[in-house]
Coordinates of C-alpha atoms in Angstrom, one line a residue:
M1 CA -63.5 -130.3 -110.6
D2 CA -62.4 -129.4 -114.1
E3 CA -59.8 -126.7 -113.4
V4 CA -58.0 -125.0 -110.5
L5 CA -56.8 -121.4 -111.0
S6 CA -55.1 -118.9 -108.8
A7 CA -55.5 -115.1 -108.7
S8 CA -54.3 -112.1 -106.6
A9 CA -58.0 -111.3 -105.9
L10 CA -61.4 -112.4 -106.9
V11 CA -64.3 -110.0 -107.4
M12 CA -67.8 -111.6 -107.6
G13 CA -69.9 -109.1 -109.6
A14 CA -69.4 -106.5 -112.3
G15 CA -71.8 -103.8 -111.4
V16 CA -70.7 -100.4 -110.1
A17 CA -69.6 -101.8 -106.7
G18 CA -67.7 -104.7 -108.2
L19 CA -65.9 -102.7 -110.9
S20 CA -65.1 -99.9 -108.4
A21 CA -63.4 -102.5 -106.1
A22 CA -61.7 -104.3 -109.1
L23 CA -60.2 -101.1 -110.5
G24 CA -59.0 -100.1 -107.1
L25 CA -57.4 -103.5 -106.5
A26 CA -55.7 -103.4 -110.0
E27 CA -54.1 -100.1 -109.2
R28 CA -53.0 -101.0 -105.7
L29 CA -52.0 -104.7 -105.6
P30 CA -48.3 -105.5 -106.3
R31 CA -47.6 -107.3 -109.6
G32 CA -48.5 -110.9 -109.5
G33 CA -51.5 -112.9 -110.4
P34 CA -54.5 -111.2 -112.1
V35 CA -57.5 -109.7 -110.4
V36 CA -60.3 -111.9 -111.6
V37 CA -63.8 -110.4 -112.1
L38 CA -66.6 -112.9 -112.3
S39 CA -69.8 -111.7 -114.1
K40 CA -72.9 -113.9 -114.1
T41 CA -73.9 -112.4 -117.5
P42 CA -72.1 -110.5 -120.3
L43 CA -70.6 -107.3 -119.0
Q44 CA -73.0 -104.3 -118.9
S45 CA -76.1 -106.6 -118.7
G46 CA -77.9 -108.5 -116.0
C47 CA -77.0 -106.2 -113.1
S48 CA -79.1 -103.6 -111.4
S49 CA -76.5 -100.9 -111.8
V50 CA -77.1 -100.9 -115.6
W51 CA -80.8 -100.4 -115.0
A52 CA -80.5 -97.5 -112.5
Q53 CA -82.4 -94.5 -113.9
G54 CA -82.8 -92.0 -111.1
G55 CA -79.2 -90.8 -110.7
I56 CA -76.4 -90.6 -108.2
A57 CA -76.3 -88.3 -105.1
A58 CA -73.4 -86.1 -104.1
A59 CA -73.2 -82.7 -102.3
I60 CA -71.4 -80.7 -105.0
G61 CA -73.8 -77.8 -105.3
S62 CA -72.8 -74.3 -103.9
D63 CA -75.7 -74.5 -101.4
D64 CA -75.0 -78.0 -100.3
S65 CA -72.6 -79.9 -98.0
P66 CA -71.7 -83.5 -97.1
D67 CA -73.2 -82.8 -93.6
L68 CA -76.5 -81.9 -95.2
H69 CA -76.4 -85.0 -97.3
A70 CA -75.6 -87.1 -94.3
E71 CA -78.5 -85.5 -92.3
D72 CA -81.0 -86.3 -95.1
T73 CA -79.7 -89.9 -95.3
L74 CA -80.1 -90.4 -91.6
A75 CA -83.5 -88.6 -91.5
V76 CA -85.2 -91.3 -93.6
A77 CA -83.2 -94.3 -92.1
G78 CA -85.8 -95.1 -89.5
G79 CA -83.6 -94.2 -86.5
I80 CA -81.1 -97.0 -87.1
G81 CA -78.8 -95.6 -89.8
D82 CA -75.1 -96.1 -88.9
D83 CA -73.8 -92.6 -88.4
E84 CA -70.1 -93.4 -89.2
S85 CA -71.0 -95.2 -92.5
V86 CA -73.4 -92.4 -93.5
R87 CA -70.9 -89.7 -93.0
L88 CA -68.2 -91.6 -94.9
L89 CA -70.7 -92.0 -97.8
A90 CA -71.6 -88.3 -97.9
G91 CA -68.1 -87.1 -97.3
E92 CA -66.4 -89.2 -100.0
A93 CA -69.2 -88.7 -102.6
P94 CA -67.8 -85.6 -104.3
R95 CA -64.4 -87.3 -104.8
Q96 CA -66.2 -90.2 -106.4
I97 CA -67.9 -87.9 -108.8
A98 CA -64.5 -86.4 -109.8
R99 CA -63.2 -90.0 -110.2
L100 CA -66.1 -90.8 -112.5
I101 CA -65.6 -87.7 -114.6
G102 CA -61.9 -88.6 -114.9
L103 CA -62.9 -92.0 -116.2
G104 CA -64.9 -90.3 -119.0
T105 CA -68.4 -90.4 -117.4
R106 CA -70.7 -88.0 -119.3
F107 CA -73.1 -86.4 -116.8
D108 CA -75.9 -84.2 -118.1
A109 CA -74.7 -80.6 -118.1
G110 CA -76.3 -77.5 -116.6
D111 CA -75.1 -73.9 -116.3
Q112 CA -71.5 -73.2 -117.4
G113 CA -71.0 -76.9 -118.4
K114 CA -71.1 -78.1 -114.8
P115 CA -73.2 -81.2 -114.0
A116 CA -76.9 -80.4 -113.7
L117 CA -78.3 -81.2 -110.3
G118 CA -81.8 -82.5 -109.8
R119 CA -83.9 -83.2 -106.7
E120 CA -85.6 -86.4 -105.5
A121 CA -87.7 -87.4 -102.5
A122 CA -86.5 -86.5 -99.0
H123 CA -83.4 -84.5 -100.3
R124 CA -83.4 -80.9 -99.1
R125 CA -81.0 -79.8 -101.9
N126 CA -80.6 -80.4 -105.6
R127 CA -77.8 -83.0 -105.5
I128 CA -78.8 -85.7 -108.0
L129 CA -76.6 -86.1 -111.1
H130 CA -78.0 -87.7 -114.1
A131 CA -76.7 -89.1 -117.4
N132 CA -78.6 -89.2 -120.6
G133 CA -81.7 -88.1 -118.7
D134 CA -82.7 -91.4 -117.1
A135 CA -79.9 -93.7 -118.0
T136 CA -77.4 -92.9 -115.3
G137 CA -76.5 -96.4 -114.3
L138 CA -75.9 -97.4 -117.9
E139 CA -73.5 -94.5 -118.4
L140 CA -71.6 -95.2 -115.1
T141 CA -71.2 -98.9 -116.0
R142 CA -70.1 -98.0 -119.5
A143 CA -67.3 -95.8 -118.2
L144 CA -66.2 -98.3 -115.5
T145 CA -66.4 -101.3 -117.9
E146 CA -64.3 -99.5 -120.5
A147 CA -61.7 -98.7 -117.8
A148 CA -61.8 -102.3 -116.7
R149 CA -61.3 -103.7 -120.3
L150 CA -58.2 -101.4 -120.6
S151 CA -56.6 -102.6 -117.4
P152 CA -53.9 -105.2 -117.9
R153 CA -54.3 -106.5 -114.4
L154 CA -58.0 -107.4 -114.7
D155 CA -59.1 -110.8 -116.0
L156 CA -62.8 -110.3 -116.9
R157 CA -64.8 -113.6 -116.9
E158 CA -68.2 -113.3 -118.4
N159 CA -71.0 -115.8 -118.0
A160 CA -69.2 -117.2 -114.9
F161 CA -71.5 -118.0 -112.1
A162 CA -70.1 -118.2 -108.5
L163 CA -71.6 -121.3 -106.8
D164 CA -70.1 -121.2 -103.3
F165 CA -67.3 -119.9 -101.2
V166 CA -64.4 -122.2 -100.4
V167 CA -63.7 -121.9 -96.6
D168 CA -60.7 -123.6 -95.0
S169 CA -58.7 -123.0 -91.8
G170 CA -61.1 -120.3 -90.7
R171 CA -61.0 -118.1 -93.7
V172 CA -62.2 -117.9 -97.3
Q173 CA -59.8 -119.4 -99.7
G174 CA -61.6 -118.9 -103.0
L175 CA -64.7 -119.6 -105.0
L176 CA -66.3 -122.5 -106.8
V177 CA -67.4 -121.3 -110.2
R178 CA -69.4 -122.6 -113.1
L179 CA -67.8 -121.3 -116.3
E180 CA -69.5 -120.4 -119.5
D181 CA -69.0 -123.8 -121.1
G182 CA -70.7 -125.5 -118.1
S183 CA -67.5 -126.8 -116.5
Q184 CA -66.6 -126.1 -112.9
A185 CA -63.4 -124.3 -111.7
L186 CA -61.9 -123.6 -108.3
F187 CA -60.5 -120.1 -108.1
T188 CA -58.1 -119.5 -105.2
A189 CA -57.1 -116.1 -103.9
P190 CA -56.1 -114.4 -100.7
I191 CA -58.7 -111.7 -101.3
V192 CA -62.4 -112.4 -102.2
V193 CA -64.8 -109.5 -102.8
M194 CA -68.6 -110.1 -102.9
A195 CA -70.4 -107.5 -105.0
S196 CA -73.1 -109.7 -106.3
G197 CA -76.1 -107.4 -106.0
G198 CA -79.6 -108.0 -104.7
L199 CA -82.6 -110.3 -104.8
G200 CA -85.4 -108.6 -106.7
R201 CA -86.3 -111.8 -108.6
L202 CA -87.6 -113.1 -105.2
Y203 CA -90.7 -110.9 -105.7
L204 CA -93.5 -111.2 -108.2
H205 CA -93.3 -107.5 -109.0
T206 CA -89.8 -106.1 -109.3
T207 CA -87.8 -103.6 -111.3
N208 CA -84.6 -105.7 -111.0
P209 CA -83.2 -107.9 -113.8
P210 CA -84.0 -111.6 -113.7
E211 CA -80.4 -112.4 -112.6
A212 CA -80.9 -110.7 -109.2
T213 CA -81.4 -114.1 -107.4
A214 CA -79.8 -113.5 -104.0
D215 CA -76.7 -115.6 -104.9
G216 CA -74.3 -113.7 -102.7
L217 CA -76.6 -113.6 -99.7
A218 CA -77.3 -117.4 -99.9
M219 CA -73.6 -118.2 -100.4
A220 CA -72.7 -116.0 -97.4
A221 CA -75.3 -117.8 -95.2
R222 CA -73.9 -121.2 -96.2
A223 CA -70.4 -120.0 -95.3
G224 CA -71.4 -118.9 -91.8
V225 CA -71.0 -115.1 -92.5
L226 CA -72.7 -112.7 -90.1
L227 CA -75.7 -111.1 -91.9
A228 CA -77.8 -108.0 -91.0
D229 CA -80.9 -106.0 -91.8
L230 CA -82.5 -109.0 -93.6
E231 CA -86.1 -107.8 -93.1
F232 CA -85.6 -104.6 -95.0
V233 CA -86.7 -104.8 -98.7
Q234 CA -87.2 -101.4 -100.4
F235 CA -90.2 -101.2 -102.8
H236 CA -90.0 -98.4 -105.4
P237 CA -93.3 -96.5 -105.4
T238 CA -93.6 -96.1 -109.1
A239 CA -93.0 -98.9 -111.6
Q240 CA -95.0 -99.1 -114.8
H241 CA -97.9 -101.3 -114.1
G242 CA -98.6 -103.7 -117.0
G243 CA -95.2 -103.0 -118.6
G244 CA -93.9 -106.5 -118.3
D245 CA -91.7 -108.6 -116.0
P246 CA -89.5 -107.0 -114.8
M247 CA -91.6 -103.9 -114.5
P248 CA -90.1 -100.8 -116.1
L249 CA -89.0 -98.2 -113.5
L250 CA -90.7 -94.8 -113.5
T251 CA -87.7 -92.9 -112.1
E252 CA -88.1 -90.8 -109.0
A253 CA -86.8 -87.9 -111.0
L254 CA -90.2 -87.7 -112.6
R255 CA -91.7 -86.7 -109.3
G256 CA -88.7 -84.5 -108.7
E257 CA -89.7 -82.6 -111.9
G258 CA -93.3 -82.2 -110.5
A259 CA -95.1 -85.3 -111.7
T260 CA -98.1 -86.2 -109.5
L261 CA -99.9 -89.3 -108.4
I262 CA -103.6 -89.5 -109.1
D263 CA -106.3 -92.2 -108.8
E264 CA -108.6 -93.3 -111.5
R265 CA -110.9 -90.4 -110.9
G266 CA -108.0 -88.0 -111.4
R267 CA -107.7 -87.0 -107.8
R268 CA -104.3 -86.3 -106.3
F269 CA -104.1 -88.2 -103.0
M270 CA -100.5 -87.8 -101.6
P271 CA -101.0 -84.3 -100.2
D272 CA -103.6 -85.8 -97.7
I273 CA -101.0 -88.4 -96.6
H274 CA -97.7 -86.5 -96.1
R275 CA -96.6 -82.9 -96.1
L276 CA -94.1 -83.6 -98.8
A277 CA -96.7 -85.2 -101.0
E278 CA -95.1 -87.1 -103.9
L279 CA -91.6 -86.3 -102.5
A280 CA -92.3 -88.1 -99.2
P281 CA -89.9 -90.9 -98.3
R282 CA -90.2 -93.9 -100.6
D283 CA -91.8 -96.2 -98.0
V284 CA -94.6 -93.7 -97.4
V285 CA -95.3 -93.2 -101.1
A286 CA -95.1 -96.9 -101.9
R287 CA -97.6 -97.9 -99.1
A288 CA -100.0 -95.1 -100.1
I289 CA -100.1 -96.5 -103.7
W290 CA -100.4 -100.1 -102.4
E291 CA -103.4 -99.1 -100.2
Q292 CA -105.1 -97.4 -103.2
R293 CA -104.6 -100.5 -105.3
Q294 CA -105.8 -102.8 -102.5
R295 CA -109.1 -100.8 -102.5
G296 CA -109.4 -101.6 -106.2
L297 CA -108.4 -98.2 -107.5
E298 CA -106.0 -97.7 -110.3
V299 CA -103.1 -95.3 -109.7
Y300 CA -101.3 -93.2 -112.3
L301 CA -98.2 -91.1 -112.5
D302 CA -99.2 -87.9 -114.3
A303 CA -96.3 -86.0 -115.9
R304 CA -98.3 -84.3 -118.6
D305 CA -97.9 -80.8 -117.2
A306 CA -94.5 -81.3 -115.4
V307 CA -92.7 -82.9 -118.4
G308 CA -95.0 -82.9 -121.4
D309 CA -93.4 -82.5 -124.8
R310 CA -89.9 -82.7 -123.2
F311 CA -90.4 -86.4 -122.4
P312 CA -88.4 -88.0 -125.3
Q313 CA -85.3 -85.9 -124.5
R314 CA -85.6 -85.6 -120.7
F315 CA -86.7 -89.2 -119.9
P316 CA -85.9 -91.3 -123.0
T317 CA -85.9 -94.7 -121.2
V318 CA -89.3 -94.1 -119.6
F319 CA -90.7 -92.7 -122.9
E320 CA -89.6 -95.8 -124.8
S321 CA -91.0 -98.2 -122.3
C322 CA -94.3 -96.3 -122.4
R323 CA -94.3 -96.3 -126.2
K324 CA -93.8 -100.1 -126.2
A325 CA -96.9 -100.4 -124.0
G326 CA -98.9 -98.2 -126.4
L327 CA -98.8 -95.2 -124.1
D328 CA -97.9 -91.6 -124.8
P329 CA -96.8 -90.1 -121.5
R330 CA -96.9 -86.6 -123.0
R331 CA -100.7 -87.0 -123.4
Q332 CA -101.6 -89.8 -120.9
P333 CA -100.9 -90.6 -117.3
I334 CA -98.9 -93.7 -116.7
P335 CA -100.3 -96.7 -114.8
A336 CA -98.1 -97.1 -111.7
S337 CA -97.6 -99.7 -109.0
P338 CA -94.9 -100.4 -106.3
A339 CA -92.3 -103.0 -107.0
A340 CA -89.4 -104.6 -105.2
H341 CA -86.4 -102.4 -106.1
Y342 CA -83.5 -102.6 -103.6
Y343 CA -82.3 -104.9 -100.8
I344 CA -81.0 -103.2 -97.8
G345 CA -79.9 -106.4 -96.0
G346 CA -76.8 -108.5 -96.7
A347 CA -73.5 -109.5 -95.3
A348 CA -72.7 -107.3 -92.3
S349 CA -69.6 -105.2 -92.9
D350 CA -67.6 -102.5 -91.2
T351 CA -66.7 -99.2 -92.9
R352 CA -63.8 -101.0 -94.7
G353 CA -66.0 -103.6 -96.2
R354 CA -64.7 -106.4 -94.1
T355 CA -67.1 -109.2 -93.1
S356 CA -67.0 -111.6 -90.2
L357 CA -65.2 -114.2 -92.4
P358 CA -61.5 -113.4 -92.8
G359 CA -60.4 -112.9 -96.4
L360 CA -64.0 -111.9 -97.5
W361 CA -64.9 -108.3 -98.2
V362 CA -68.3 -107.0 -99.4
C363 CA -69.7 -103.9 -101.1
G364 CA -72.8 -102.6 -102.9
E365 CA -76.2 -104.1 -102.6
A366 CA -74.9 -107.4 -101.2
S367 CA -73.6 -105.6 -98.1
A368 CA -75.2 -104.3 -95.0
T369 CA -73.1 -101.3 -94.0
G370 CA -75.9 -99.6 -92.0
V371 CA -75.8 -96.6 -94.5
H372 CA -79.5 -97.1 -95.3
G373 CA -80.8 -98.0 -91.9
A374 CA -84.4 -99.1 -92.4
N375 CA -85.0 -97.1 -95.5
R376 CA -82.7 -96.0 -98.4
L377 CA -82.6 -92.3 -99.4
A378 CA -83.1 -92.0 -103.2
S379 CA -80.0 -92.2 -105.4
N380 CA -77.6 -93.2 -102.6
S381 CA -77.2 -96.8 -103.9
L382 CA -74.8 -96.1 -106.9
M383 CA -72.7 -93.9 -104.6
E384 CA -72.6 -96.5 -101.9
G385 CA -71.2 -99.0 -104.4
L386 CA -68.5 -96.6 -105.6
V387 CA -67.5 -95.4 -102.1
F388 CA -67.4 -98.7 -100.4
G389 CA -66.0 -100.5 -103.5
A390 CA -63.0 -98.1 -103.3
R391 CA -62.7 -98.6 -99.5
V392 CA -62.7 -102.4 -100.0
A393 CA -59.8 -102.1 -102.5
A394 CA -57.8 -99.8 -100.2
D395 CA -58.2 -102.1 -97.2
A396 CA -57.8 -105.4 -98.9
S397 CA -54.6 -104.4 -100.7
A398 CA -53.2 -103.0 -97.5
R399 CA -53.8 -106.3 -95.7
L400 CA -52.4 -108.5 -98.5
R401 CA -49.2 -109.3 -96.5
D402 CA -51.3 -110.6 -93.6
L403 CA -53.1 -113.1 -95.8
E404 CA -51.6 -116.3 -96.9
T405 CA -52.1 -117.5 -100.4
S406 CA -52.6 -121.2 -100.3
R407 CA -54.6 -123.9 -102.0
P408 CA -57.1 -125.4 -99.6
Q409 CA -55.8 -128.5 -97.9
V410 CA -59.3 -130.0 -98.5
L411 CA -59.1 -129.7 -102.2
R412 CA -59.8 -133.4 -102.8
L413 CA -62.9 -133.2 -100.6
L414 CA -64.0 -130.1 -102.5
Q415 CA -63.5 -131.9 -105.8
D416 CA -65.8 -134.7 -104.6
L417 CA -68.3 -132.2 -103.4
A418 CA -68.3 -130.3 -106.7
A419 CA -68.9 -133.6 -108.6
E420 CA -72.0 -134.2 -106.4
R421 CA -73.4 -130.7 -106.6
R422 CA -74.1 -130.0 -110.2
P423 CA -77.5 -128.4 -110.2
A424 CA -79.1 -127.6 -113.5
R425 CA -79.0 -124.3 -115.2
S426 CA -82.1 -122.3 -115.0
G427 CA -84.6 -123.4 -117.6
A428 CA -88.3 -123.7 -118.4
H429 CA -88.7 -126.5 -115.8
E430 CA -87.7 -124.0 -113.1
E431 CA -90.1 -121.2 -114.0
E432 CA -93.2 -122.5 -112.3
P433 CA -91.8 -123.2 -108.8
I434 CA -89.9 -119.9 -108.9
Q435 CA -93.1 -118.0 -109.9
D436 CA -94.9 -119.7 -107.0
L437 CA -92.2 -118.5 -104.6
R438 CA -92.3 -114.9 -106.0
G439 CA -96.1 -114.8 -105.5
L440 CA -95.7 -116.0 -102.0
M441 CA -93.1 -113.4 -101.1
W442 CA -95.1 -110.6 -102.7
R443 CA -98.2 -111.6 -100.7
D444 CA -96.6 -112.6 -97.3
A445 CA -93.4 -110.5 -97.1
G446 CA -94.2 -107.5 -99.3
L447 CA -95.1 -103.9 -98.5
V448 CA -97.5 -104.9 -95.6
R449 CA -96.8 -107.9 -93.4
S450 CA -98.4 -109.8 -90.5
R451 CA -97.5 -112.7 -88.3
C452 CA -100.1 -114.9 -89.9
G453 CA -98.8 -114.3 -93.4
L454 CA -95.2 -114.5 -92.4
E455 CA -95.6 -117.8 -90.6
S456 CA -97.7 -119.3 -93.4
G457 CA -95.0 -118.2 -95.9
L458 CA -92.2 -119.6 -93.8
R459 CA -93.9 -123.0 -93.5
Q460 CA -94.4 -123.2 -97.3
V461 CA -90.8 -122.1 -98.0
R462 CA -89.4 -124.7 -95.6
S463 CA -91.6 -127.4 -97.2
W464 CA -90.2 -126.5 -100.7
Q465 CA -86.7 -126.6 -99.3
Q466 CA -87.2 -130.1 -97.9
A467 CA -88.7 -131.3 -101.1
L468 CA -85.9 -129.7 -103.1
F469 CA -83.2 -131.9 -101.5
K470 CA -85.0 -135.2 -101.7
E471 CA -83.0 -137.8 -103.6
G472 CA -83.3 -137.4 -107.3
T473 CA -84.4 -133.7 -107.2
Q474 CA -82.6 -131.4 -109.5
A475 CA -82.9 -127.7 -109.3
S476 CA -81.0 -124.6 -110.4
W477 CA -78.6 -122.8 -108.1
E478 CA -80.8 -119.7 -108.5
R479 CA -83.8 -121.5 -107.1
I480 CA -81.7 -122.9 -104.2
N481 CA -80.5 -119.4 -103.4
L482 CA -83.9 -117.7 -103.7
L483 CA -85.4 -120.2 -101.3
Q484 CA -82.6 -119.6 -98.8
A485 CA -83.0 -115.9 -99.1
A486 CA -86.8 -116.1 -98.7
Q487 CA -86.4 -118.1 -95.4
L488 CA -84.0 -115.5 -94.1
I489 CA -86.3 -112.5 -94.9
L490 CA -89.4 -114.2 -93.5
R491 CA -87.6 -115.1 -90.2
A492 CA -86.2 -111.6 -89.8
A493 CA -89.6 -110.0 -90.5
L494 CA -91.2 -112.2 -87.9
R495 CA -88.5 -111.3 -85.4
R496 CA -89.0 -107.5 -85.8
R497 CA -92.3 -107.0 -84.1
E498 CA -92.8 -103.4 -85.0
S499 CA -93.0 -101.2 -88.1
R500 CA -89.9 -99.3 -89.1
G501 CA -88.9 -97.8 -92.5
V502 CA -89.7 -100.2 -95.3
H503 CA -90.7 -103.0 -92.9
F504 CA -94.4 -102.5 -92.1
R505 CA -96.3 -104.9 -89.8
R506 CA -100.1 -104.6 -89.9
D507 CA -100.2 -106.3 -86.5
F508 CA -97.5 -103.9 -85.1
P509 CA -98.2 -100.7 -87.0
A510 CA -96.1 -98.4 -84.8
S511 CA -92.4 -98.1 -84.3
D512 CA -91.2 -99.4 -80.9
P513 CA -88.3 -97.3 -79.4
G514 CA -87.1 -100.4 -77.7
Q515 CA -86.5 -102.0 -81.1
A516 CA -84.5 -99.0 -82.5
C517 CA -81.6 -101.2 -83.4
R518 CA -80.3 -103.5 -86.2
L519 CA -81.0 -107.2 -86.3
Y520 CA -78.0 -109.4 -87.0
F521 CA -78.2 -113.1 -88.1
D522 CA -75.4 -115.4 -86.9
S523 CA -75.3 -117.9 -89.8
Q524 CA -73.1 -120.3 -87.8
R525 CA -75.4 -120.5 -84.8
D526 CA -78.6 -119.9 -86.7
R527 CA -79.9 -117.2 -84.4
F528 CA -80.8 -113.5 -84.5
T529 CA -79.4 -110.9 -82.1
A530 CA -80.3 -107.2 -81.8
H531 CA -77.5 -104.6 -81.6
Q532 CA -77.4 -100.9 -81.1
A533 CA -74.0 -99.1 -81.4
P534 CA -71.4 -100.4 -81.6
R535 CA -72.0 -103.0 -84.2
P536 CA -71.0 -106.6 -83.4
A537 CA -67.5 -107.7 -84.3
V538 CA -66.9 -107.9 -88.0
G539 CA -63.7 -107.3 -90.0
R540 CA -61.3 -109.4 -88.0

């Protein structure tokens, strides 16, 4: 252990959820130690929030209401969305938009200078706000990051990689962290917030940044935290095929503007599959494209008529990615393919962001609030991070007096452990095994699953895990975390013997009313349990 530092609170992650929580804590906590924000990469890079194109959903239109927003969210959730969490999200969304505007967020304007409202799949109203056309996440993180840099209470640590939670006396006491210079530090705090994002790097085809390596999920599992919804990985229907790794996203707003999906013969196929055609729920559209490609047919997103010459102004990010690939989307349809986009599972939490481990809160993509059920409604993810990040800050600061600030009594043991556990940084020697894992997950735990594929994938992942920890083996923390996440997803997908939302089993293609519940994973006892309402005890 190179250094031991104390803080009033620790926030792991600097995307929309992490910054929302950190700013709230900075405003609410009494004067004392800093609120430390740990970012795996430089700020405004390496997190999915920055890459979010589609927009952010809020019922602020004159013909809209939070009740309608909640109903649309529950309608696509596969029958297992958590009603309380969903209504909190929809109800608090307009206030979060006002908060963002107060922080200087520049949304695209419509009539009379008010934010313009677009529509996306499965929304019955125009309620999607955008910034700079298709750079909404970048604008939100800009405004939040600037506010964070101005806050005297926040200590922003860039290139700081959280390795493990420090748990003692039945509660989390802090984080073991690898700092930018390669040294290790133990940060202690009475409040720890996990806002570490998702796991897109686990899949061969993804729209997520390479840093999305399931770090929080794996850390939570090692710490014995209750997990939920592990089988649900959302695949975005339209990523730019052949555009690189990660695959550039073709925002859902394109289909909201009227872009259509066509096969290589120019035939539009979605009207034959769903009454909403291209605006059907994401899981329906993604599997339809996947099936076309499985039959050897190319699929294209055709925005020539819907957008045409407006492309450079309306969708500058997509236009630039097409230009780099030698395409002109004003004159050519864009090759499209599904890609892993958003992880619905994570650490189980209540509506305050509390987990089953005292002292640990969670928000954003690392959490499993039940808001998304088995399938996320488009453009709800950024809002979820804002709403529940703020709720975490309010609850954690109110509970501060109940939490003892103390250095772990097992500090000496932790120092010895840290000296033994110094995996390598990611490097060229790690690329091949990680690529093998990504290929396996795309094949065996992707859009269409089966018992045979899941069992085969699980055997191979367990074999890799056993080989990884043989004496003398050195691997990156990212590889360790990805393997752990892969095992959890494969096991959960085997456990859910039906198709629901984004989870589709070829051998169980129908939904089973008897399985209309959420799956929880008890990390301490290594077992799954199914729960309908109410959720199992979290947030003690």
